[in-house]
Amino acid sequence: MNRIESAFDLTGRVAVVTGAASGIGLETASVLTEAGARVIVSDRDDEATMRAADSLDGAVPFAADVTDRSAVSALADAAESLGPISIWVNSAGVITTRAVVSEMTEEALDLLIGVNLKGTFWGAAEAVRRMTATKTAGSIVNLSSFGGENAVEGLSGYAITKAGVNMLTRTLAKEVGPAGIRVNAVAPGFVETNMVTYQYRDEAGHIDEKRRTAYLEMMASGSPLKRIGTTTDIALAILYLAADASGFTTGQILRPNGGTSMV
Ligand SMILES: NC(=O)c1ccc[n+]([C@@H]2O[C@H](COP(=O)([O-])OP(=O)(O)OC[C@H]3O[C@@H](n4cnc5c(N)ncnc54)[C@H](O)[C@@H]3O)[C@@H](O)[C@H]2O)c1
C-alpha cells in the first residue's frame, strides 16, 4: 500500500453514520464502506435504516432517533459490539419550510434545535465518551451548512443550529485534542437531496419539474463552478476528515460549496 492508499484506508475501523438512510449520510456510509470501514448505519426509522444497510456491503443497521439521548447511547453500544468506535459522522438533519423570524412556530424551532443541534451534540458527546474510554484516536465529523455562516432570509432557525454545530465542533476539538481525538465539520453548499425538495413541491406535495429545473439552475448559477454539489462531493470531503489523510486537522470547517462563499 503506498502513502496515498494508506492515508485513506479505513480497513477494520468501526464507523457510525447517523441520518444514513438518505442523501449525504447514505453516500457517506457507502464511501466509508468502500474505504474498508465497518459501518453502522443509523436513521430514525427501522425500515429506512434496514433498507440502507441492505444496499451496502457488510453494513450493520441500528435505528435511533438522535433527539433521544438514550437511543444515541444504545447506538454507540451496538457499534462497540463490533469493536472500538473510530469514526462518528453526525449527518442526521432537518430543515423546515422557510419562515421569517416573526412568523416562526415554536414547533418548527424545537424540531430544528432538537435534531440538528441537540442530535449532533449527543452524537459527538457519545463518540467522545467511547473513544476516550477505549483510548481510540478517532475522528468525529459534524454536518454543518453554508447556512451556518451566511444569512439567508427565512432560514434563521436552520442557520442558528448550524452555527451552533460550528462552535460545538471547535469547542470539542479543544477539549479532546490532547486525547488524539479530532473533531471537524463539513459545511456543504447546495446538494439535491430529500431535504431540499420542499423548495419545489406543489401544494399537493408533488415535485413540480418546471420549478425544480428553475431552482437547480438558480442554485448552480450562484457558484463559481456553475454547478450544484453531489452527495459524492460531500462524502469524499467527509472521508478526508475521517481518514488519517487529515491527521493534523481539527476544529476546522471544511466547505465543499463550489466557491459559493469564500471565508
Ligand atoms: N442537501 C443540502 O443541500 C445540504 C446543505 C448543507 C448541509 N446539509 C446537511 O447535510 C446533512 C444531511 O442532509 P441531506 O441533504 O442528506 O438530507 P436528507 O433528508 O437526504 O437526509 C437526512 C437524514 O436525516 C434523518 N433524520 C432526520 N431526523 C432524524 C432524527 N431525529 N434521528 C435520526 N435521523 C434523522 C432523515 O430521516 C434523513 O434520512 C444534514 O445535517 C443537512 O443539514 C445538507
mmCIF file of C-alpha atoms and ligand atoms in Angstrom:
data_model
loop_
_atom_site.group_PDB
_atom_site.id
_atom_site.type_symbol
_atom_site.label_atom_id
_atom_site.label_comp_id
_atom_site.label_asym_id
_atom_site.label_seq_id
_atom_site.Cartn_x
_atom_site.Cartn_y
_atom_site.Cartn_z
ATOM 1 C CA MET A 1 0.000 0.000 0.000
ATOM 2 C CA ASN A 2 1.505 3.388 -0.936
ATOM 3 C CA ARG A 3 1.260 6.582 1.170
ATOM 4 C CA ILE A 4 -1.860 7.793 -0.582
ATOM 5 C CA GLU A 5 -3.683 4.494 -0.200
ATOM 6 C CA SER A 6 -2.793 4.147 3.474
ATOM 7 C CA ALA A 7 -3.805 7.782 4.211
ATOM 8 C CA PHE A 8 -7.338 6.993 3.069
ATOM 9 C CA ASP A 9 -7.524 3.361 4.166
ATOM 10 C CA LEU A 10 -10.116 2.620 6.869
ATOM 11 C CA THR A 11 -9.797 -1.157 6.928
ATOM 12 C CA GLY A 12 -11.221 -2.601 10.126
ATOM 13 C CA ARG A 13 -12.296 0.747 11.620
ATOM 14 C CA VAL A 14 -15.754 0.971 13.135
ATOM 15 C CA ALA A 15 -17.707 3.966 11.793
ATOM 16 C CA VAL A 16 -21.111 5.256 12.870
ATOM 17 C CA VAL A 17 -23.137 7.361 10.422
ATOM 18 C CA THR A 18 -26.389 8.969 11.557
ATOM 19 C CA GLY A 19 -29.003 10.136 9.046
ATOM 20 C CA ALA A 20 -27.643 7.314 6.880
ATOM 21 C CA ALA A 21 -30.881 6.296 5.159
ATOM 22 C CA SER A 22 -30.778 9.154 2.680
ATOM 23 C CA GLY A 23 -28.723 11.749 0.824
ATOM 24 C CA ILE A 24 -25.321 12.726 2.185
ATOM 25 C CA GLY A 25 -25.436 10.233 5.080
ATOM 26 C CA LEU A 26 -26.194 7.289 2.780
ATOM 27 C CA GLU A 27 -23.434 8.254 0.336
ATOM 28 C CA THR A 28 -21.000 8.736 3.227
ATOM 29 C CA ALA A 29 -21.813 5.268 4.559
ATOM 30 C CA SER A 30 -21.143 3.921 1.065
ATOM 31 C CA VAL A 31 -17.801 5.750 0.665
ATOM 32 C CA LEU A 32 -16.591 4.753 4.155
ATOM 33 C CA THR A 33 -17.529 1.149 3.370
ATOM 34 C CA GLU A 34 -15.506 1.319 0.140
ATOM 35 C CA ALA A 35 -12.554 2.628 2.156
ATOM 36 C CA GLY A 36 -12.745 -0.509 4.296
ATOM 37 C CA ALA A 37 -14.660 0.659 7.387
ATOM 38 C CA ARG A 38 -17.191 -1.449 9.250
ATOM 39 C CA VAL A 39 -20.150 0.918 9.084
ATOM 40 C CA ILE A 40 -23.150 1.134 11.412
ATOM 41 C CA VAL A 41 -25.912 2.877 9.501
ATOM 42 C CA SER A 42 -28.487 4.651 11.588
ATOM 43 C CA ASP A 43 -31.611 6.646 10.863
ATOM 44 C CA ARG A 44 -34.760 7.414 12.784
ATOM 45 C CA ASP A 45 -36.973 4.650 11.426
ATOM 46 C CA ASP A 46 -36.342 0.910 11.328
ATOM 47 C CA GLU A 47 -37.416 0.221 7.775
ATOM 48 C CA ALA A 48 -35.368 3.001 6.169
ATOM 49 C CA THR A 49 -32.335 2.030 8.255
ATOM 50 C CA MET A 50 -32.625 -1.632 7.204
ATOM 51 C CA ARG A 51 -33.010 -0.664 3.542
ATOM 52 C CA ALA A 52 -29.865 1.484 3.689
ATOM 53 C CA ALA A 53 -27.841 -1.259 5.361
ATOM 54 C CA ASP A 54 -29.037 -3.820 2.811
ATOM 55 C CA SER A 55 -27.718 -1.624 0.000
ATOM 56 C CA LEU A 56 -24.165 -1.631 1.430
ATOM 57 C CA ASP A 57 -21.669 -4.461 1.783
ATOM 58 C CA GLY A 58 -21.393 -5.576 5.398
ATOM 59 C CA ALA A 59 -23.144 -2.535 6.912
ATOM 60 C CA VAL A 60 -24.961 -3.038 10.206
ATOM 61 C CA PRO A 61 -28.316 -1.290 10.783
ATOM 62 C CA PHE A 62 -29.313 0.321 14.063
ATOM 63 C CA ALA A 63 -32.267 2.710 14.131
ATOM 64 C CA ALA A 64 -32.008 5.639 16.548
ATOM 65 C CA ASP A 65 -33.737 8.991 16.849
ATOM 66 C CA VAL A 66 -30.848 11.383 17.531
ATOM 67 C CA THR A 67 -33.038 13.670 19.634
ATOM 68 C CA ASP A 68 -33.264 10.837 22.180
ATOM 69 C CA ARG A 69 -30.038 10.749 24.172
ATOM 70 C CA SER A 70 -30.589 7.193 25.407
ATOM 71 C CA ALA A 71 -31.188 5.977 21.822
ATOM 72 C CA VAL A 72 -27.875 7.548 20.775
ATOM 73 C CA SER A 73 -26.183 5.757 23.657
ATOM 74 C CA ALA A 74 -27.765 2.447 22.561
ATOM 75 C CA LEU A 75 -26.448 3.128 19.035
ATOM 76 C CA ALA A 76 -22.936 3.512 20.468
ATOM 77 C CA ASP A 77 -23.339 0.240 22.401
ATOM 78 C CA ALA A 78 -24.343 -1.553 19.191
ATOM 79 C CA ALA A 79 -21.369 -0.072 17.337
ATOM 80 C CA GLU A 80 -18.953 -1.064 20.110
ATOM 81 C CA SER A 81 -20.073 -4.655 19.859
ATOM 82 C CA LEU A 82 -18.090 -4.620 16.559
ATOM 83 C CA GLY A 83 -15.000 -3.009 18.124
ATOM 84 C CA PRO A 84 -13.832 0.391 19.393
ATOM 85 C CA ILE A 85 -15.538 3.270 17.574
ATOM 86 C CA SER A 86 -13.029 5.168 15.357
ATOM 87 C CA ILE A 87 -15.304 7.386 13.273
ATOM 88 C CA TRP A 88 -18.601 9.099 14.049
ATOM 89 C CA VAL A 89 -20.409 11.139 11.389
ATOM 90 C CA ASN A 90 -23.388 13.231 12.518
ATOM 91 C CA SER A 91 -25.368 13.629 9.293
ATOM 92 C CA ALA A 92 -28.946 13.441 10.652
ATOM 93 C CA GLY A 93 -30.605 16.766 9.960
ATOM 94 C CA VAL A 94 -33.837 18.513 9.085
ATOM 95 C CA ILE A 95 -34.915 21.755 7.511
ATOM 96 C CA THR A 96 -38.368 23.304 7.854
ATOM 97 C CA THR A 97 -40.191 25.412 5.289
ATOM 98 C CA ARG A 98 -38.972 28.965 5.091
ATOM 99 C CA ALA A 99 -40.323 31.385 7.671
ATOM 100 C CA VAL A 100 -39.137 34.837 8.653
ATOM 101 C CA VAL A 101 -38.242 35.175 12.336
ATOM 102 C CA SER A 102 -41.514 36.858 13.289
ATOM 103 C CA GLU A 103 -43.535 34.003 11.723
ATOM 104 C CA MET A 104 -41.512 31.067 13.068
ATOM 105 C CA THR A 105 -43.532 28.496 15.008
ATOM 106 C CA GLU A 106 -42.306 27.045 18.255
ATOM 107 C CA GLU A 107 -42.817 23.534 16.875
ATOM 108 C CA ALA A 108 -40.533 24.177 13.886
ATOM 109 C CA LEU A 109 -37.831 25.811 16.004
ATOM 110 C CA ASP A 110 -37.902 22.955 18.534
ATOM 111 C CA LEU A 111 -37.572 20.388 15.738
ATOM 112 C CA LEU A 112 -34.588 22.169 14.178
ATOM 113 C CA ILE A 113 -32.826 22.562 17.520
ATOM 114 C CA GLY A 114 -33.705 19.020 18.596
ATOM 115 C CA VAL A 115 -32.361 17.225 15.513
ATOM 116 C CA ASN A 116 -29.643 19.489 14.108
ATOM 117 C CA LEU A 117 -28.149 20.857 17.299
ATOM 118 C CA LYS A 118 -29.001 18.561 20.200
ATOM 119 C CA GLY A 119 -28.838 15.449 17.998
ATOM 120 C CA THR A 120 -25.338 16.395 16.837
ATOM 121 C CA PHE A 121 -24.362 17.348 20.389
ATOM 122 C CA TRP A 122 -25.427 13.982 21.823
ATOM 123 C CA GLY A 123 -23.791 12.085 18.967
ATOM 124 C CA ALA A 124 -20.484 13.892 19.407
ATOM 125 C CA ALA A 125 -20.629 13.555 23.202
ATOM 126 C CA GLU A 126 -21.277 9.829 22.987
ATOM 127 C CA ALA A 127 -18.474 9.363 20.443
ATOM 128 C CA VAL A 128 -16.024 11.191 22.684
ATOM 129 C CA ARG A 129 -17.014 9.160 25.753
ATOM 130 C CA ARG A 130 -16.480 5.890 23.884
ATOM 131 C CA MET A 131 -13.227 6.955 22.133
ATOM 132 C CA THR A 132 -11.782 8.198 25.404
ATOM 133 C CA ALA A 133 -12.709 5.004 27.288
ATOM 134 C CA THR A 134 -11.143 2.794 24.600
ATOM 135 C CA LYS A 135 -8.165 5.175 24.060
ATOM 136 C CA THR A 136 -9.009 5.413 20.370
ATOM 137 C CA ALA A 137 -7.580 8.365 18.412
ATOM 138 C CA GLY A 138 -10.820 8.742 16.494
ATOM 139 C CA SER A 139 -12.398 11.302 14.199
ATOM 140 C CA ILE A 140 -15.785 12.984 14.570
ATOM 141 C CA VAL A 141 -17.345 14.772 11.600
ATOM 142 C CA ASN A 142 -20.383 17.013 12.060
ATOM 143 C CA LEU A 143 -22.606 18.174 9.200
ATOM 144 C CA SER A 144 -22.817 21.935 9.262
ATOM 145 C CA SER A 145 -24.015 24.059 6.318
ATOM 146 C CA PHE A 146 -23.360 27.073 4.118
ATOM 147 C CA GLY A 147 -26.338 28.477 6.040
ATOM 148 C CA GLY A 148 -24.444 28.308 9.335
ATOM 149 C CA GLU A 149 -22.188 31.184 8.241
ATOM 150 C CA ASN A 150 -24.211 33.015 5.592
ATOM 151 C CA ALA A 151 -27.523 34.713 6.316
ATOM 152 C CA VAL A 152 -30.392 33.551 4.099
ATOM 153 C CA GLU A 153 -33.860 35.121 4.550
ATOM 154 C CA GLY A 154 -36.333 32.660 6.024
ATOM 155 C CA LEU A 155 -33.725 30.182 7.260
ATOM 156 C CA SER A 156 -32.904 31.659 10.668
ATOM 157 C CA GLY A 157 -33.919 28.554 12.627
ATOM 158 C CA TYR A 158 -31.799 26.238 10.484
ATOM 159 C CA ALA A 159 -28.928 28.756 10.444
ATOM 160 C CA ILE A 160 -28.624 29.079 14.207
ATOM 161 C CA THR A 161 -28.494 25.301 14.620
ATOM 162 C CA LYS A 162 -25.656 25.024 12.088
ATOM 163 C CA ALA A 163 -23.799 27.989 13.618
ATOM 164 C CA GLY A 164 -24.129 26.080 16.894
ATOM 165 C CA VAL A 165 -22.699 22.955 15.251
ATOM 166 C CA ASN A 166 -19.673 25.010 14.176
ATOM 167 C CA MET A 167 -18.998 26.186 17.732
ATOM 168 C CA LEU A 168 -19.614 22.715 19.156
ATOM 169 C CA THR A 169 -17.009 21.438 16.679
ATOM 170 C CA ARG A 170 -14.403 23.995 17.719
ATOM 171 C CA THR A 171 -15.018 23.689 21.456
ATOM 172 C CA LEU A 172 -14.961 19.910 21.432
ATOM 173 C CA ALA A 173 -11.806 19.864 19.277
ATOM 174 C CA LYS A 174 -10.035 21.836 22.038
ATOM 175 C CA GLU A 175 -11.384 19.596 24.770
ATOM 176 C CA VAL A 176 -10.418 16.264 23.211
ATOM 177 C CA GLY A 177 -7.383 17.134 21.069
ATOM 178 C CA PRO A 178 -4.974 16.096 23.867
ATOM 179 C CA ALA A 179 -6.540 12.607 23.736
ATOM 180 C CA GLY A 180 -5.757 12.434 19.998
ATOM 181 C CA ILE A 181 -9.419 12.745 19.024
ATOM 182 C CA ARG A 182 -10.146 15.056 16.079
ATOM 183 C CA VAL A 183 -13.414 16.939 15.568
ATOM 184 C CA ASN A 184 -14.251 18.727 12.322
ATOM 185 C CA ALA A 185 -17.305 19.898 10.414
ATOM 186 C CA VAL A 186 -18.280 19.821 6.765
ATOM 187 C CA ALA A 187 -20.406 22.739 5.569
ATOM 188 C CA PRO A 188 -21.818 21.785 2.164
ATOM 189 C CA GLY A 189 -23.241 24.123 -0.407
ATOM 190 C CA PHE A 190 -26.453 23.109 -2.144
ATOM 191 C CA VAL A 191 -26.899 19.376 -2.887
ATOM 192 C CA GLU A 192 -30.153 17.962 -4.232
ATOM 193 C CA THR A 193 -31.381 15.509 -1.575
ATOM 194 C CA ASN A 194 -34.783 14.787 0.007
ATOM 195 C CA MET A 195 -34.169 17.626 2.440
ATOM 196 C CA VAL A 196 -34.325 20.353 -0.186
ATOM 197 C CA THR A 197 -37.218 19.179 -2.389
ATOM 198 C CA TYR A 198 -39.676 21.272 -0.365
ATOM 199 C CA GLN A 199 -38.356 24.230 -2.363
ATOM 200 C CA TYR A 200 -40.137 22.999 -5.493
ATOM 201 C CA ARG A 201 -43.048 20.838 -4.349
ATOM 202 C CA ASP A 202 -46.580 21.918 -5.231
ATOM 203 C CA GLU A 203 -49.434 22.246 -2.729
ATOM 204 C CA ALA A 204 -50.214 18.516 -3.038
ATOM 205 C CA GLY A 205 -46.592 17.675 -2.210
ATOM 206 C CA HIS A 206 -45.616 16.599 -5.722
ATOM 207 C CA ILE A 207 -42.391 17.748 -7.294
ATOM 208 C CA ASP A 208 -43.066 20.449 -9.878
ATOM 209 C CA GLU A 209 -40.457 19.679 -12.563
ATOM 210 C CA LYS A 210 -40.540 23.182 -14.030
ATOM 211 C CA ARG A 211 -39.949 24.775 -10.651
ATOM 212 C CA ARG A 212 -37.301 22.158 -9.888
ATOM 213 C CA THR A 213 -35.299 22.914 -13.049
ATOM 214 C CA ALA A 214 -35.503 26.653 -12.441
ATOM 215 C CA TYR A 215 -34.470 26.260 -8.799
ATOM 216 C CA LEU A 216 -31.500 23.997 -9.557
ATOM 217 C CA GLU A 217 -30.322 26.366 -12.302
ATOM 218 C CA MET A 218 -30.536 29.281 -9.902
ATOM 219 C CA MET A 219 -28.517 27.422 -7.236
ATOM 220 C CA ALA A 220 -25.874 26.387 -9.799
ATOM 221 C CA SER A 221 -25.515 29.899 -11.185
ATOM 222 C CA GLY A 222 -24.573 31.256 -7.748
ATOM 223 C CA SER A 223 -21.425 29.133 -7.674
ATOM 224 C CA PRO A 224 -18.163 29.998 -9.464
ATOM 225 C CA LEU A 225 -18.090 26.361 -10.625
ATOM 226 C CA LYS A 226 -21.586 26.840 -12.091
ATOM 227 C CA ARG A 227 -22.964 23.612 -10.704
ATOM 228 C CA ILE A 228 -24.632 22.290 -7.579
ATOM 229 C CA GLY A 229 -22.886 19.732 -5.377
ATOM 230 C CA THR A 230 -23.378 15.980 -5.413
ATOM 231 C CA THR A 231 -23.644 13.695 -2.423
ATOM 232 C CA THR A 232 -20.330 12.161 -3.565
ATOM 233 C CA ASP A 233 -18.605 15.577 -3.436
ATOM 234 C CA ILE A 234 -19.602 15.825 0.205
ATOM 235 C CA ALA A 235 -18.966 12.187 1.153
ATOM 236 C CA LEU A 236 -15.390 12.418 -0.181
ATOM 237 C CA ALA A 237 -14.795 15.542 1.933
ATOM 238 C CA ILE A 238 -16.083 13.577 4.934
ATOM 239 C CA LEU A 239 -13.809 10.650 4.028
ATOM 240 C CA TYR A 240 -10.825 13.013 4.076
ATOM 241 C CA LEU A 241 -11.715 14.229 7.574
ATOM 242 C CA ALA A 242 -12.425 10.700 8.811
ATOM 243 C CA ALA A 243 -9.153 9.272 7.496
ATOM 244 C CA ASP A 244 -5.508 9.667 8.541
ATOM 245 C CA ALA A 245 -5.020 11.931 5.490
ATOM 246 C CA SER A 246 -6.328 14.774 7.700
ATOM 247 C CA GLY A 247 -4.346 13.732 10.803
ATOM 248 C CA PHE A 248 -3.196 17.321 11.595
ATOM 249 C CA THR A 249 -6.627 18.859 11.036
ATOM 250 C CA THR A 250 -9.024 19.514 13.896
ATOM 251 C CA GLY A 251 -11.542 22.187 14.872
ATOM 252 C CA GLN A 252 -11.988 23.144 11.212
ATOM 253 C CA ILE A 253 -14.993 23.776 8.990
ATOM 254 C CA LEU A 254 -14.414 22.312 5.515
ATOM 255 C CA ARG A 255 -16.613 23.977 2.912
ATOM 256 C CA PRO A 256 -17.341 21.949 -0.239
ATOM 257 C CA ASN A 257 -19.627 24.566 -1.791
ATOM 258 C CA GLY A 258 -18.292 25.200 -5.298
ATOM 259 C CA GLY A 259 -16.864 28.506 -4.094
ATOM 260 C CA THR A 260 -20.290 29.956 -3.297
ATOM 261 C CA SER A 261 -18.794 31.533 -0.202
ATOM 262 C CA MET A 262 -15.099 32.003 0.457
ATOM 263 C CA VAL A 263 -14.296 32.699 4.092
HETATM 264 N N1 LIG B 1 -28.620 18.918 0.962
HETATM 265 C C1 LIG B 1 -28.031 20.082 1.162
HETATM 266 O O1 LIG B 1 -28.035 20.978 0.296
HETATM 267 C C2 LIG B 1 -27.308 20.346 2.462
HETATM 268 C C3 LIG B 1 -26.544 21.522 2.540
HETATM 269 C C4 LIG B 1 -25.886 21.799 3.723
HETATM 270 C C5 LIG B 1 -25.959 20.934 4.787
HETATM 271 N N2 LIG B 1 -26.694 19.790 4.691
HETATM 272 C C6 LIG B 1 -26.736 18.917 5.865
HETATM 273 O O2 LIG B 1 -26.356 17.591 5.495
HETATM 274 C C7 LIG B 1 -26.976 16.657 6.392
HETATM 275 C C8 LIG B 1 -27.642 15.568 5.580
HETATM 276 O O3 LIG B 1 -28.734 16.130 4.855
HETATM 277 P P1 LIG B 1 -29.222 15.573 3.442
HETATM 278 O O4 LIG B 1 -29.158 16.688 2.494
HETATM 279 O O5 LIG B 1 -28.521 14.315 3.154
HETATM 280 O O6 LIG B 1 -30.770 15.356 3.762
HETATM 281 P P2 LIG B 1 -31.682 14.030 3.768
HETATM 282 O O7 LIG B 1 -33.020 14.498 4.138
HETATM 283 O O8 LIG B 1 -31.488 13.301 2.486
HETATM 284 O O9 LIG B 1 -31.029 13.157 4.950
HETATM 285 C C9 LIG B 1 -31.206 13.477 6.309
HETATM 286 C C10 LIG B 1 -31.475 12.191 7.070
HETATM 287 O O10 LIG B 1 -31.577 12.521 8.467
HETATM 288 C C11 LIG B 1 -32.587 11.702 9.005
HETATM 289 N N3 LIG B 1 -33.135 12.247 10.257
HETATM 290 C C12 LIG B 1 -33.958 13.307 10.408
HETATM 291 N N4 LIG B 1 -34.316 13.441 11.696
HETATM 292 C C13 LIG B 1 -33.701 12.441 12.368
HETATM 293 C C14 LIG B 1 -33.705 12.042 13.718
HETATM 294 N N5 LIG B 1 -34.415 12.709 14.648
HETATM 295 N N6 LIG B 1 -32.963 10.965 14.079
HETATM 296 C C15 LIG B 1 -32.247 10.279 13.137
HETATM 297 N N7 LIG B 1 -32.226 10.605 11.844
HETATM 298 C C16 LIG B 1 -32.952 11.671 11.461
HETATM 299 C C17 LIG B 1 -33.657 11.643 7.904
HETATM 300 O O11 LIG B 1 -34.546 10.564 8.111
HETATM 301 C C18 LIG B 1 -32.799 11.523 6.659
HETATM 302 O O12 LIG B 1 -32.583 10.167 6.295
HETATM 303 C C19 LIG B 1 -27.948 17.466 7.250
HETATM 304 O O13 LIG B 1 -27.367 17.691 8.521
HETATM 305 C C20 LIG B 1 -28.094 18.764 6.485
HETATM 306 O O14 LIG B 1 -28.441 19.831 7.315
HETATM 307 C C21 LIG B 1 -27.391 19.468 3.549
#
